[in-house]
Coordinates of C-alpha atoms in Angstrom, one line a residue:
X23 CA 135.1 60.0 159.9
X24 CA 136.0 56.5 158.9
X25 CA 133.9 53.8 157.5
X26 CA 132.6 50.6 158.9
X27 CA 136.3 49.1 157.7
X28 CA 138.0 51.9 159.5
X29 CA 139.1 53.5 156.3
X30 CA 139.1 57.3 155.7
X31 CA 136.3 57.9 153.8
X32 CA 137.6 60.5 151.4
X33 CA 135.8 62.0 148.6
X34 CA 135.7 60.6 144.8
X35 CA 138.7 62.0 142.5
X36 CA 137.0 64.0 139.3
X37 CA 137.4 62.0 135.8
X38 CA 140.5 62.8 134.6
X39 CA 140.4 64.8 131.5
X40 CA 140.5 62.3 128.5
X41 CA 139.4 59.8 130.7
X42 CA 135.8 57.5 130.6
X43 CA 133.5 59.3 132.9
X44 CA 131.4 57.1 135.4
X45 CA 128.4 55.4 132.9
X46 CA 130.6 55.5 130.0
X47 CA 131.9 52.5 128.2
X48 CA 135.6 53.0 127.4
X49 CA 136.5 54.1 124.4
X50 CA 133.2 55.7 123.3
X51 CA 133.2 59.4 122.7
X52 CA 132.9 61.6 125.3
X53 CA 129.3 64.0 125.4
X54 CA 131.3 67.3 123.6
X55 CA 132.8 65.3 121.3
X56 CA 129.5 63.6 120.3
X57 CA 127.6 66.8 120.4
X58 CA 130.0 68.6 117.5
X59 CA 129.7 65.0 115.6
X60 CA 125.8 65.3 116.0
X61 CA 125.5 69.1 114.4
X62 CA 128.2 68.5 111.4
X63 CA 125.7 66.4 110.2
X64 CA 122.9 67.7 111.2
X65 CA 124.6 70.3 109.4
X66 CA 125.6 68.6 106.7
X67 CA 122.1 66.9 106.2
X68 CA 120.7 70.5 105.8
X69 CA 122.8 71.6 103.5
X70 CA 122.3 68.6 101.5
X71 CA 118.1 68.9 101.8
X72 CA 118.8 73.3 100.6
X73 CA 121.0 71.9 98.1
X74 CA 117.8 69.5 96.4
X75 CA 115.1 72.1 97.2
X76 CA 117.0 74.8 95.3
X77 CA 117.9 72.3 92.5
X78 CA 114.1 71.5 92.3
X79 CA 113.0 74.8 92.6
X80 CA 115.5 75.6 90.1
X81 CA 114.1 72.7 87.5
X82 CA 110.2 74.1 88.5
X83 CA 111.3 78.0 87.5
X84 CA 112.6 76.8 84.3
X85 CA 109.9 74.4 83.4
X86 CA 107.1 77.2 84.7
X87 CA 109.0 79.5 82.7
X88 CA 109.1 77.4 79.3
X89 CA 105.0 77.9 78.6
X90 CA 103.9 80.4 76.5
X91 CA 100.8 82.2 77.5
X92 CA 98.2 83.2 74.9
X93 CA 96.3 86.8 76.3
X94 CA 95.4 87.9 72.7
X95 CA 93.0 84.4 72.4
X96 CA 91.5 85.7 76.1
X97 CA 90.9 89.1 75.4
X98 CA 89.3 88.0 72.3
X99 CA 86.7 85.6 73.7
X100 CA 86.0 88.2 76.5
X101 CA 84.5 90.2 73.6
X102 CA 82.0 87.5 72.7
X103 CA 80.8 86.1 75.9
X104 CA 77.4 86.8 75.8
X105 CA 77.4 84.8 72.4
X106 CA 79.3 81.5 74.2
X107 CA 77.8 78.7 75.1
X108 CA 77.2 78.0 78.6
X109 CA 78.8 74.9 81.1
X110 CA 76.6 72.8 81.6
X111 CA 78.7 70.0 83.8
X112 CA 81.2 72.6 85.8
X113 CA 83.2 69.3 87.0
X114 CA 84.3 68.6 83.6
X115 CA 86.6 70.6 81.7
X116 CA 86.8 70.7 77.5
X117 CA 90.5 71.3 76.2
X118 CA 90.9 72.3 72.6
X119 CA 94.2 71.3 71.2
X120 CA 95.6 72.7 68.0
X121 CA 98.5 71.4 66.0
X122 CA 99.4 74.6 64.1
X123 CA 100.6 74.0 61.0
X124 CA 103.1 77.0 60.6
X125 CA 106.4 77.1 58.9
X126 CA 108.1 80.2 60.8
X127 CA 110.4 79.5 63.6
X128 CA 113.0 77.6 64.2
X129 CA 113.3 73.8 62.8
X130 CA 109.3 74.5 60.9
X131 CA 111.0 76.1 57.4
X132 CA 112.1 73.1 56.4
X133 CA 108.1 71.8 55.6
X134 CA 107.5 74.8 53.2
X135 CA 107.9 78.9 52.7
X136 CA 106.8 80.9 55.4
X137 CA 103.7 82.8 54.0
X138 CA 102.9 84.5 57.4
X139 CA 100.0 82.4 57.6
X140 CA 98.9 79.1 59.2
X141 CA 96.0 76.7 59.2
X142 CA 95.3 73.6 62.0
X143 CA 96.8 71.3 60.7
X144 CA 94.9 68.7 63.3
X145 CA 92.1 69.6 65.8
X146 CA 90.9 67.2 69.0
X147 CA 88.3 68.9 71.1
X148 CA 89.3 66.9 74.2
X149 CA 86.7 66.4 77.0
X150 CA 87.6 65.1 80.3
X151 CA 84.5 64.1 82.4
X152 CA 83.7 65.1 85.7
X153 CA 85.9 62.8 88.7
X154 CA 88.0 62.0 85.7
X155 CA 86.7 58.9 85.2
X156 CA 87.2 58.9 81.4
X157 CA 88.7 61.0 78.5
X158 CA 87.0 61.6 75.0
X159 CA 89.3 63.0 72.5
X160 CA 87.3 63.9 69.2
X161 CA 88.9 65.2 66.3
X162 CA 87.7 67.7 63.9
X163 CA 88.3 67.2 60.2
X164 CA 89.9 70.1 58.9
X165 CA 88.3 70.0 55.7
X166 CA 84.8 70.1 57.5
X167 CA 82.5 72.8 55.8
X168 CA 81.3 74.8 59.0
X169 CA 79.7 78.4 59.7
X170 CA 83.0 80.7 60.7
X171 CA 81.7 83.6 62.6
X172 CA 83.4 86.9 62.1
X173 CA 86.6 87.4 63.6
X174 CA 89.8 89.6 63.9
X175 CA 92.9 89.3 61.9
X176 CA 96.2 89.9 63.6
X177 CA 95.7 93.0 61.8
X178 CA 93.0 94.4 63.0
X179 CA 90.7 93.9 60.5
X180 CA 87.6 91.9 60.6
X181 CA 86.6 88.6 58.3
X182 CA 83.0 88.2 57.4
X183 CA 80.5 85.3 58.6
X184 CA 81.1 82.8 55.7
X185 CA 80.4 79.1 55.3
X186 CA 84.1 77.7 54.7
X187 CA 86.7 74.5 55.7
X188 CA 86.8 74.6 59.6
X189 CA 91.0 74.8 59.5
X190 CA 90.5 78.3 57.6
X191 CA 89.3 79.6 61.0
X192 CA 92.4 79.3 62.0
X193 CA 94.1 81.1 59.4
X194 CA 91.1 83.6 59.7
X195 CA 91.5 84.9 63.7
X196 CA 94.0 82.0 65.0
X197 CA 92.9 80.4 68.9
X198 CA 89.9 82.3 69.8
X199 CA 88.2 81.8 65.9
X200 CA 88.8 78.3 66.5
X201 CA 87.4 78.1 69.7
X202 CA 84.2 80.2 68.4
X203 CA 83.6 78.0 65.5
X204 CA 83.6 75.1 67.6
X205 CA 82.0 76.2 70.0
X206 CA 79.4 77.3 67.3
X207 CA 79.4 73.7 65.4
X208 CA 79.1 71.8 68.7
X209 CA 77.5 74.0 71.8
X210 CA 80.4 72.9 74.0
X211 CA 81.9 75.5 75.8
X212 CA 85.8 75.2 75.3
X213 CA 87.6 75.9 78.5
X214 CA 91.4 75.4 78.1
X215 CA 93.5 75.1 74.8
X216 CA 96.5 74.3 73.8
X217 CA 98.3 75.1 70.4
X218 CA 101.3 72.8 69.1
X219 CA 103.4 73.0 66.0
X220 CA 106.1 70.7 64.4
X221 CA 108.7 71.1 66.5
X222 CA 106.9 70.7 69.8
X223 CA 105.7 67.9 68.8
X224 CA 109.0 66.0 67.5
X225 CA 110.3 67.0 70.8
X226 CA 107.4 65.6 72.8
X227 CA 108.1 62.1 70.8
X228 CA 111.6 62.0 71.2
X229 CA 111.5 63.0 74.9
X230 CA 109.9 59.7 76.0
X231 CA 112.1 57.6 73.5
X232 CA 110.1 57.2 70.7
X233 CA 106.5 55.3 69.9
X234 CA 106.1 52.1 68.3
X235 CA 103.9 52.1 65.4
X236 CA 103.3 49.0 62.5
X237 CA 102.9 49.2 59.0
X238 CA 101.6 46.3 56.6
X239 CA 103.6 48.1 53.7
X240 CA 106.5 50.2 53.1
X241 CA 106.5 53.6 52.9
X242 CA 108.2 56.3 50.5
X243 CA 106.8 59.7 50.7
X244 CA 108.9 62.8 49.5
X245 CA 106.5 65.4 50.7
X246 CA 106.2 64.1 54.5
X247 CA 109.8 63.2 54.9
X248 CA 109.1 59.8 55.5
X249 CA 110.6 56.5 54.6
X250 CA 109.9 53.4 56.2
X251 CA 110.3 49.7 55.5
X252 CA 107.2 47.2 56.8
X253 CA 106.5 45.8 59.9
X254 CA 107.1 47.0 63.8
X255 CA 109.6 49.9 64.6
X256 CA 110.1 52.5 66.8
X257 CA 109.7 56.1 65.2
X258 CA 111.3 59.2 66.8
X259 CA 110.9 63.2 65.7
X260 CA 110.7 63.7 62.4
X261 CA 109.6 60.1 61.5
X262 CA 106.6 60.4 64.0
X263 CA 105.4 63.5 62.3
X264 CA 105.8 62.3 58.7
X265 CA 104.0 59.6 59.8
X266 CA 101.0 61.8 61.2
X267 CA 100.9 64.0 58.8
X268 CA 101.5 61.8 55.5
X269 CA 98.3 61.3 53.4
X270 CA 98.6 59.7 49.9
X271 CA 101.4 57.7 51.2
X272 CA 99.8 55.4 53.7
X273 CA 96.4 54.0 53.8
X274 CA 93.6 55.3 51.2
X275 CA 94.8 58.6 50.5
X276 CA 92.0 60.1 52.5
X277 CA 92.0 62.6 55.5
X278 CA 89.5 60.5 57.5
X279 CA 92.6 57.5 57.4
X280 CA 94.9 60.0 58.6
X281 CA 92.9 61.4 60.8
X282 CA 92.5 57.2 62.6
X283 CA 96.2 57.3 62.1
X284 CA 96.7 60.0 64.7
X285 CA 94.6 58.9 67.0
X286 CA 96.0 55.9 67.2
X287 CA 99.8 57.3 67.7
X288 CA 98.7 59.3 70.0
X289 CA 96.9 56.6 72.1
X290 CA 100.7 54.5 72.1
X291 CA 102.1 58.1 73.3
X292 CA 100.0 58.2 76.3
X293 CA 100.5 54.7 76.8
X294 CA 103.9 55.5 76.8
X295 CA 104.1 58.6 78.9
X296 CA 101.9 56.8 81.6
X297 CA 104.2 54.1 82.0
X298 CA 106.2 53.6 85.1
X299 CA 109.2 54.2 83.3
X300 CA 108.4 58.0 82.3
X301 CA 106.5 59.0 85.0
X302 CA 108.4 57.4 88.3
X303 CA 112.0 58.2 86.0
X304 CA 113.4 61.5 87.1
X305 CA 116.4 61.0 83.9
X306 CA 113.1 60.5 81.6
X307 CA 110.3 62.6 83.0
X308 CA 112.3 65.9 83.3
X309 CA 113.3 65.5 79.5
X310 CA 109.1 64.9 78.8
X311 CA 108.1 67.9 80.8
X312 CA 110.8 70.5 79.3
X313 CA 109.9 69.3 75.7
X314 CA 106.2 69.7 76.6
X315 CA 106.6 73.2 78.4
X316 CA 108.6 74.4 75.7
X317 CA 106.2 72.6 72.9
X318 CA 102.7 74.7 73.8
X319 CA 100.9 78.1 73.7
X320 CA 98.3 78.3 76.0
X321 CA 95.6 79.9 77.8
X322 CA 96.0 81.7 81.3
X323 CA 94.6 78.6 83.1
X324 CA 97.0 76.4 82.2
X325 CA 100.3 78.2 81.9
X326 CA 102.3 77.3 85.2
X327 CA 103.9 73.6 85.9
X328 CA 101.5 73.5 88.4
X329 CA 98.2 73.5 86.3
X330 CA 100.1 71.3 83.4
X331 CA 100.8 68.9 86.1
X332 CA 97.6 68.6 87.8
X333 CA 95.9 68.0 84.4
X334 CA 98.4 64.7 84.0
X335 CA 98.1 63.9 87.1
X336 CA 94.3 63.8 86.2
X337 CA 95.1 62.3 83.3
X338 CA 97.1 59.7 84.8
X339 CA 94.2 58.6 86.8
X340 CA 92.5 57.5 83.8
X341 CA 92.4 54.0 82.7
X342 CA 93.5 53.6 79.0
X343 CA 90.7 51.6 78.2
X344 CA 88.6 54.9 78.8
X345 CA 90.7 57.2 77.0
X346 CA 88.9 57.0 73.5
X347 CA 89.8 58.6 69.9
X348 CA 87.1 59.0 67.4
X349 CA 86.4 61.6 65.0
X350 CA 83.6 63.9 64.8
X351 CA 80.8 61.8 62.4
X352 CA 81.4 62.7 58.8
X353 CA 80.7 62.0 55.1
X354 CA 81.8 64.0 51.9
X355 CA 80.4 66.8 51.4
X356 CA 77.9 67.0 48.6
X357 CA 78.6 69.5 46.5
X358 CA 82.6 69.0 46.7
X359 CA 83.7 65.1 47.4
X360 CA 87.3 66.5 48.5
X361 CA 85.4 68.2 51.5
X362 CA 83.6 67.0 54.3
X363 CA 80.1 67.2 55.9
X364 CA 78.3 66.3 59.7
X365 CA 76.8 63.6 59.5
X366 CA 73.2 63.7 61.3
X367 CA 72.0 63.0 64.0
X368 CA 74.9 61.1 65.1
X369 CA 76.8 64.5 65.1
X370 CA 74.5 66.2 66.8
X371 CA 74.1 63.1 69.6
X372 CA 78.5 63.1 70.2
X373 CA 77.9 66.9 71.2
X374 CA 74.5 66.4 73.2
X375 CA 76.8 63.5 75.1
X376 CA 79.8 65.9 75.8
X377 CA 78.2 68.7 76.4
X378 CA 76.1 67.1 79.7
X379 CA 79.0 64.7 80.4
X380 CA 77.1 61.8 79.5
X381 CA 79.4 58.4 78.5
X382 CA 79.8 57.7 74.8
X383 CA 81.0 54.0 73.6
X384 CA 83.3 53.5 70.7
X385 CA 83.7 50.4 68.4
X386 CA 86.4 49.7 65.9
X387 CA 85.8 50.4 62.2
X388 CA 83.4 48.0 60.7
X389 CA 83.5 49.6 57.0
X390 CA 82.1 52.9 57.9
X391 CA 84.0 56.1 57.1
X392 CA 81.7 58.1 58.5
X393 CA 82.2 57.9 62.1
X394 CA 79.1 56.6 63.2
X395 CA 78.5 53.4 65.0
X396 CA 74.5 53.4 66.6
X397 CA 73.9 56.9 68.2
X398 CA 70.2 57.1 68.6
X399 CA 69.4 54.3 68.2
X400 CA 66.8 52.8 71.2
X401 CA 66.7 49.6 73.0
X402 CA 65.6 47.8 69.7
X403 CA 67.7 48.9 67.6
X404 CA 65.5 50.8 65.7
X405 CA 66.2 54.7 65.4
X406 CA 64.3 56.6 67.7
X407 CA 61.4 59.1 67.0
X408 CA 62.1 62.6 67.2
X409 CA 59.6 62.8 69.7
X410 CA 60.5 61.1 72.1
X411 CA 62.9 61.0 75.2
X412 CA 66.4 60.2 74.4
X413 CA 67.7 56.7 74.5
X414 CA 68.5 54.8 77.7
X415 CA 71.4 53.0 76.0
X416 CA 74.9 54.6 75.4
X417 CA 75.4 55.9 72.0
X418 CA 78.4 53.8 70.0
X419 CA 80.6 55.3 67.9
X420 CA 83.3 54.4 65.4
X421 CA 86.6 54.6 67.2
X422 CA 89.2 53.3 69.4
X423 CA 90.7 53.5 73.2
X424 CA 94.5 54.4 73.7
X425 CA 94.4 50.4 75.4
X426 CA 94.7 49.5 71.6
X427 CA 97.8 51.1 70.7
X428 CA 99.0 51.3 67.3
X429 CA 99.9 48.2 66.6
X430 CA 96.6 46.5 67.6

């Protein structure tokens, strides 16, 4: 056949091999060619993505498996449930952290001779409401005279019932007699603890680069380690807990001023963990999470990375302004001036607002040393009679938020 020119019509020649094909541009790979390119890096991408996943699972193992778990505390509490106190706001969960004052282990010789023993050296009973709208963190004087039930030595052995200083409980039957005598002083059900000594918490402070604290004088004390000039400056491990801990060095000598002093650092640390910089840093927040894992004992609810981080995540939710720091209201005791007493009813109205989530209110210090700003008081001011309904208005307190920071 021929075409309408009269030319043979013959058929089209195949594309030569290293040729364009027809719909190709010239000089563009050919299909095969493109299809190899296409899974190397598809390839290549995977390997990449396994490579991260394992890293990260790798980082999460380690992390998870940095927490130590406390089943004696557990097994002991199962003993005395009948005895607890009930929840009364599910929603809300009550944390009891511990700072241990213990001088066995590793970098905790060095602040005195191991005697096999330790005391809580600091005690915040904190309370995180329901929808985590707000944190209370109240601390417990350790030289508070409270009822210590009975509880079990290490030894087996059994203390008796005994009106004492609440951080003896510790010494008596470690987590679970603390948790028992607060629970006792305060009928809030303790759900979670936490227990923290030195060097966990030297670690926690230098892992997020230190906190800034100020000081009106200079301070020179041999027994906490701890010299300082005036004015504002960062402190890091061993400074941070000299500072904590340092009593007849700084302030008026008293355990109620030292007491204020922690809760302040601690409200610049949790300013400075929730910054953008720790928490959306990879190079800082993996440092803040291994010193943290490594730092605490706790119970079987919060041992795994997962549980730690959901409670900061919670946490981080929080506004500063309602993270608040007061301790529990006190007075010297009477019969022993270098020991403290509840003071009543404010005492009694913190731990009615806890314990059915209500909102407490706190003020800075306007001369009191007792703790107590207006709790119970009514609409005018005027204390309210025993019989009748509690008040509308939200109990005050003597305290602070973590908004403040320390140097405030």
């Amino acid at each position: 056949m021929t075409d309408r020119a009269g030319t043979p019509d013959e058929p089209d020649p195949p594309a030569a091999e290293g040729t364009a094909a027809e719909g190709t541009a010239p000089g563009a790979p050919e299909p095969r060619r493109r299809r190899h390119w296409l899974r190397w890096t598809a390839l290549g991408v995977s390997l990449v993505v396994l490579a991260a996943a394992g890293v990260g699972w790798w980082f999460y193992r380690k992390l998870d498996g940095n927490i130590t778990t406390d089943t004696t505390a557990a097994a002991e509490l199962r003993r005395y449930e009948k005895e607890r106190p009930p929840a009364v706001v599910s929603a809300a969960r009550n944390i009891l952290l511990i700072g241990s004052d213990t001088r066995s282990g590793e970098g905790n010789r060095k602040y005195g001779r191991d005697k096999g023993t330790q005391r809580s050296d600091t005690t915040i009973l904190l309370h995180l409401s329901a929808g985590k709208k707000s944190a209370t963190a109240v601390s417990v004087p350790r030289d508070l005279m409270v009822t210590i039930p009975s509880c079990r030595r290490t030894d087996g052995t059994r203390t008796r019932e005994q009106f004492a200083q609440f951080n003896w409980a510790f010494e008596f039957g470690g987590t679970a007699c603390t948790i028992r005598t607060v629970e006792k002083l305060t009928g809030i059900r303790v759900d979670h603890h936490m227990v923290i000594d030195f060097r966990g918490f030297k670690k926690m402070v230098d892992a997020v680069d230190g906190v800034e604290v100020c000081l009106k004088e200079p301070v020179n004390d041999p027994d906490a380690k701890l010299k300082l000039p005036a004015g504002r400056q960062t402190l890091h491990g061993e400074q941070a807990l000299g500072f904590v801990r340092a009593r007849k060095s700084i302030g008026n000598g008293s355990d109620t001023d030292r007491m204020d002093r922690q809760q302040q650092f601690l409200g610049a640390l949790v300013n400075k963990v929730q910054s953008n910089g720790v928490l959306l840093n990879p190079t800082k927040l993996y440092p803040v999470l291994d010193a943290a894992t490594k730092a605490i004992t706790t119970d079987q609810g919060l041992d795994s990375l997962r549980d730690l981080y959901d409670l900061a995540r919670s946490m981080r939710a929080i506004p500063t302004e309602k993270v608040l720091f007061l301790t529990v209201p006190r007075r010297p005791y009477t019969y022993d001036a270098n020991r403290d007493e509840l003071v009543q009813p404010a005492a009694s109205q913190l731990f009615k607002q806890l314990r059915e989530d209500r909102p407490v209110v706190v003020t800075p210090d306007d001369g009191k040393k007792d703790g107590t700003g207006t709790p119970g008081n009514g609409a005018d001011g005027k204390p309210d009679d025993a019989d009748t309904p509690a008040p509308s208005v939200t109990p005050t307190f003597t305290g602070r938020t973590a908004a403040e920071g320390v140097c405030s």
